[in-house]
Coordinates of C-alpha atoms in Angstrom, one line a residue:
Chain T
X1181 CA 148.2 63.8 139.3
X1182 CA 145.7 66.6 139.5
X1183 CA 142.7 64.2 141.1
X1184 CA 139.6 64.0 139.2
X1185 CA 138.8 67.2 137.4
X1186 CA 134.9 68.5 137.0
X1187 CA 133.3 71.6 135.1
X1188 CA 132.2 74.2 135.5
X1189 CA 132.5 74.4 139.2
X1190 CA 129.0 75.8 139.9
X1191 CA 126.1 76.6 137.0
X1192 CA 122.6 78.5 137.5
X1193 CA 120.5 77.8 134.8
X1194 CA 116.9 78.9 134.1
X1195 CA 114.1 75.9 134.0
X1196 CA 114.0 74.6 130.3
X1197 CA 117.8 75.2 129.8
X1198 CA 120.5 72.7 128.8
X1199 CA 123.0 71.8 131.0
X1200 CA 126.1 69.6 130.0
X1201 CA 128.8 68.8 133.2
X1202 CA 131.7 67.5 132.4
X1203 CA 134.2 65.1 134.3
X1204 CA 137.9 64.1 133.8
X1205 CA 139.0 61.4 135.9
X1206 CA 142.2 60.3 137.0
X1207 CA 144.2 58.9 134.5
X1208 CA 144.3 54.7 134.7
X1209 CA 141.1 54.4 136.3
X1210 CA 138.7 52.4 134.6
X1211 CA 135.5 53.0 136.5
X1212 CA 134.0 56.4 136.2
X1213 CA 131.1 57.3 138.6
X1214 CA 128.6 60.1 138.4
X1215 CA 126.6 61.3 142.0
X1216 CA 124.1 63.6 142.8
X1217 CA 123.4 64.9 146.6
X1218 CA 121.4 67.0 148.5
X1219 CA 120.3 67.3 151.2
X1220 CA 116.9 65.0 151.0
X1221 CA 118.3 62.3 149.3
X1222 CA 121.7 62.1 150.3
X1223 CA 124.4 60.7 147.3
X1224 CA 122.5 58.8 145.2
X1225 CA 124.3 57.6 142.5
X1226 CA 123.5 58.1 139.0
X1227 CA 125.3 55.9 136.8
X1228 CA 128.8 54.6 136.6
X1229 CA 131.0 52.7 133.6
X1230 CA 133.7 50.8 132.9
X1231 CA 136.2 51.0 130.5
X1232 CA 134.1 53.9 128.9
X1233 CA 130.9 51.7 128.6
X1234 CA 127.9 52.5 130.4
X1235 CA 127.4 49.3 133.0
X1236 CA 124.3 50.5 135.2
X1237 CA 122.3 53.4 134.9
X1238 CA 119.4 52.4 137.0
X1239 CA 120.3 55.8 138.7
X1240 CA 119.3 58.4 136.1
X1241 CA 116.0 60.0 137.0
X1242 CA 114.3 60.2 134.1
X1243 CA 114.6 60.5 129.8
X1244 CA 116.1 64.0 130.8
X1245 CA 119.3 63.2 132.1
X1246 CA 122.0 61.1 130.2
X1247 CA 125.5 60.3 130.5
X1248 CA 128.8 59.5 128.0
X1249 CA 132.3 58.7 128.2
X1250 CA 133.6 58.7 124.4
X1251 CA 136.6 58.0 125.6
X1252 CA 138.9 56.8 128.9
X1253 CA 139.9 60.9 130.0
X1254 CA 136.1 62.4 129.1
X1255 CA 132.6 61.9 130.3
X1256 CA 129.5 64.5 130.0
X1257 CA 126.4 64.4 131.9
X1258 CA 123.8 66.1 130.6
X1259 CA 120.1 67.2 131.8
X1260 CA 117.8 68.6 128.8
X1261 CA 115.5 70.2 129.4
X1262 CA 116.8 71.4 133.2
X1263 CA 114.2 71.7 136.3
X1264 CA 114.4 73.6 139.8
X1265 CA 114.5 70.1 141.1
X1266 CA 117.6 68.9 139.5
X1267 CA 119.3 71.6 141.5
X1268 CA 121.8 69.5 143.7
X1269 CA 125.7 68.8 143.8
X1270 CA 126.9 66.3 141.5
X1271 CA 130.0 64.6 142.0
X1272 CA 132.0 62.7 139.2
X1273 CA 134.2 59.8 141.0
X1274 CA 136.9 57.1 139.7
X1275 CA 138.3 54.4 140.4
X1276 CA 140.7 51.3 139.8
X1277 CA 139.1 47.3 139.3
X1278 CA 136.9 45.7 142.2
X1279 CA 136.0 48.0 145.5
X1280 CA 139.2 50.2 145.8
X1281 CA 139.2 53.8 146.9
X1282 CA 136.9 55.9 145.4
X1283 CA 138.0 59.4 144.2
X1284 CA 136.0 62.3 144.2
X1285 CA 136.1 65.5 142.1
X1286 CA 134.9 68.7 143.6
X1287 CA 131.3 68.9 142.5
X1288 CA 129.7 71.1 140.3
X1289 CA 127.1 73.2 142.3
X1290 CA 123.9 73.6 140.0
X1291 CA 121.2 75.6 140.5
X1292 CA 118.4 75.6 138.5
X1293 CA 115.6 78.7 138.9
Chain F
X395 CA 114.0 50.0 152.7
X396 CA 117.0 52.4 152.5
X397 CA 120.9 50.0 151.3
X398 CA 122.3 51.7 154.0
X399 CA 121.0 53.8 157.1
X400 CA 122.7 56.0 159.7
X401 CA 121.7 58.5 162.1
X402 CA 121.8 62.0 160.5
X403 CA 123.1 63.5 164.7
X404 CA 124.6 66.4 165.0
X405 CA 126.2 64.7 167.5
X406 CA 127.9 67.8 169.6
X407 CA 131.0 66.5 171.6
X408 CA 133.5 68.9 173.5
X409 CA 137.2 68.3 172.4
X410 CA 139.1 64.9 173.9
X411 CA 135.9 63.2 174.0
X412 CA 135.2 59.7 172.7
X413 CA 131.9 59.4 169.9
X414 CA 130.8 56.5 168.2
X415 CA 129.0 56.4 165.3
X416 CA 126.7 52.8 163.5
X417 CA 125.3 52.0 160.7
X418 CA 123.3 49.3 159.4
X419 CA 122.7 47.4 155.7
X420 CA 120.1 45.8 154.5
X421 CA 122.1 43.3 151.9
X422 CA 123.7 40.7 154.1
X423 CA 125.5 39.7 150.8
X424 CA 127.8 43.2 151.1
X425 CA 131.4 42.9 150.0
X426 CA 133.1 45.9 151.4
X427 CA 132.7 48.5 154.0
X428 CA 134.4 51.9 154.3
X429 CA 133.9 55.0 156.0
X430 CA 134.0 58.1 153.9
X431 CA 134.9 61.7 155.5
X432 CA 132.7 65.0 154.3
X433 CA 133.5 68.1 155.1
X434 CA 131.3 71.4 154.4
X435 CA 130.7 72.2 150.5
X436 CA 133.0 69.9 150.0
X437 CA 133.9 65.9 147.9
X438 CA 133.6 63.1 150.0
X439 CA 137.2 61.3 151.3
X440 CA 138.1 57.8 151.9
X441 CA 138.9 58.2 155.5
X442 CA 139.1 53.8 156.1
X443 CA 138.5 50.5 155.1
X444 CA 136.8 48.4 157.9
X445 CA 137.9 44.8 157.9
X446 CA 136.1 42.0 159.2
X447 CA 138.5 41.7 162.1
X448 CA 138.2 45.7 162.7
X449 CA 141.0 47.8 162.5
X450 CA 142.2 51.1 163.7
X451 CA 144.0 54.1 162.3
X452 CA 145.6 56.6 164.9
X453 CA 142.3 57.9 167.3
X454 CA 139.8 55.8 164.8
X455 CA 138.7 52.6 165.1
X456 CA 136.5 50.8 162.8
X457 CA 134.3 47.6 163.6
X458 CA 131.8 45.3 161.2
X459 CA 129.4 42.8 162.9
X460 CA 128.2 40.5 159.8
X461 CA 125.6 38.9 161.9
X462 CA 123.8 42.2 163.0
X463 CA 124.7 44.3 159.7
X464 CA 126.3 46.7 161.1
X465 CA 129.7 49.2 161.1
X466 CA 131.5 51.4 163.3
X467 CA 133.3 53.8 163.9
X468 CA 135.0 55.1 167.2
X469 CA 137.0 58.3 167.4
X470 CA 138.9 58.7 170.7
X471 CA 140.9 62.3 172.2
X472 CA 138.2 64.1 169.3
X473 CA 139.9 67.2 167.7
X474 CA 138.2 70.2 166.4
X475 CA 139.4 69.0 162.9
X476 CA 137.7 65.9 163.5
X477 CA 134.0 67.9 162.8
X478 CA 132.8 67.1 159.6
X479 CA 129.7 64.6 157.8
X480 CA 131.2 60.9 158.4
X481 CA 129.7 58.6 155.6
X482 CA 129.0 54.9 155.7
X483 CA 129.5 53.2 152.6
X484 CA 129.1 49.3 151.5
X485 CA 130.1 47.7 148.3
X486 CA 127.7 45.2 146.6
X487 CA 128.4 43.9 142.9
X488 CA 130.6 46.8 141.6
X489 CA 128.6 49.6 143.1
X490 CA 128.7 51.8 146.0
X491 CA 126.0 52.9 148.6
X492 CA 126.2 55.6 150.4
X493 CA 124.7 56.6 153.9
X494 CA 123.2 60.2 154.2
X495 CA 125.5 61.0 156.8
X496 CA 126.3 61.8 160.3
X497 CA 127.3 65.0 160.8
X498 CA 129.7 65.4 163.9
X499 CA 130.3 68.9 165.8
X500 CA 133.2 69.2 168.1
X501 CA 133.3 72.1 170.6
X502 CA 136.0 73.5 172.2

């Protein structure tokens, strides 16, 4: 299994510009998880489902950012319109059922001027 | 007040010493605890589980003290490959909390 996949690897945007990260995870897992860190915060997490339906996004910052999984191999997070703030790491994760291992993909690196 | 709080360090060690690292929750209610590995510009690992009874893999050793709210975790003989962010993480009600981190520097 190639682990849990994310793209693009790292984006710099301009302020006002639409961003769309995307996020396969491994295949069988029924909890998808989406992360932001830096280095203030830490990893805060954003918003996680299960079974490709959004269960708790008390994460999400604000109206600008939102999350879908249209299906089990497929999720898209998406900030609109971007701000140098939202520059950060963010980390899609899966896992199986109940508190198993978490996997992490390798981050997308976005940078927002 | 923070799900989970740990000491940022660095904590500088020379090789084949002994560090410990704690943490400490705020929900007494927590399910699971685990300690996640970090290294530079890179995804967090699972690096173990900790058990209620503690457990150890190889030079690391992991403790939880329910009473206190706090985990552990103790690596012996420490190896330059050993330097990375260690992350504490507690499982409450299908989600995870994350620590911020302590970052570990081991010196030859």
């Amino acid at each position: 299994d190639a682990g849990v996949i994310q793209s693009p690897r790292h984006e710099v945007t301009e302020m006002g510009q639409e961003v769309t990260l995307r996020c396969k995870p491994i295949s069988g897992h029924d909890y998808l998880f989406w992360y932001r860190q830096t280095m203030m915060r830490g990893l805060e997490l954003l918003i996680y489902f299960n079974n490709n339906v959004p269960i708790d996004d008390s994460g999400m910052p604000e109206d600008r950012f939102s999350a879908k999984m249209p299906n089990a191999s497929f999720s898209t997070l998406k900030i609109q319109p971007s701000e140098p703030r939202d520059s950060a790491v963010y980390f899609c994760a899966s896992s199986l059922p109940g508190n198993n291992e978490q996997f992490f993909g390798p981050g997308t690196r976005l940078t927002v001027l | 007040r923070k799900e989970v709080e740990q000491d940022p360090g660095p904590f500088n060690v020379p090789e084949g010493a002994t560090v410990a690292f704690n943490c400490t929750y705020s929900n007494s209610a927590s399910q699971s605890f685990f300690w996640y590995r970090q290294d530079c510009r890179k995804e967090p690992k699972l690096l173990m589980s900790v058990y209620s009874s503690g457990n150890e893999d190889g030079r690391f050793t992991a403790q939880l003290n329910r009473a206190s709210q706090y985990i552990s975790l103790l690596i012996r003989d420490s190896k330059l490959s050993d330097s990375a962010t260690y992350l504490c993480v507690v499982y409450n009600f299908n989600k995870f909390y994350f620590g911020s981190g302590t970052k570990l520097n081991v010196k030859p």
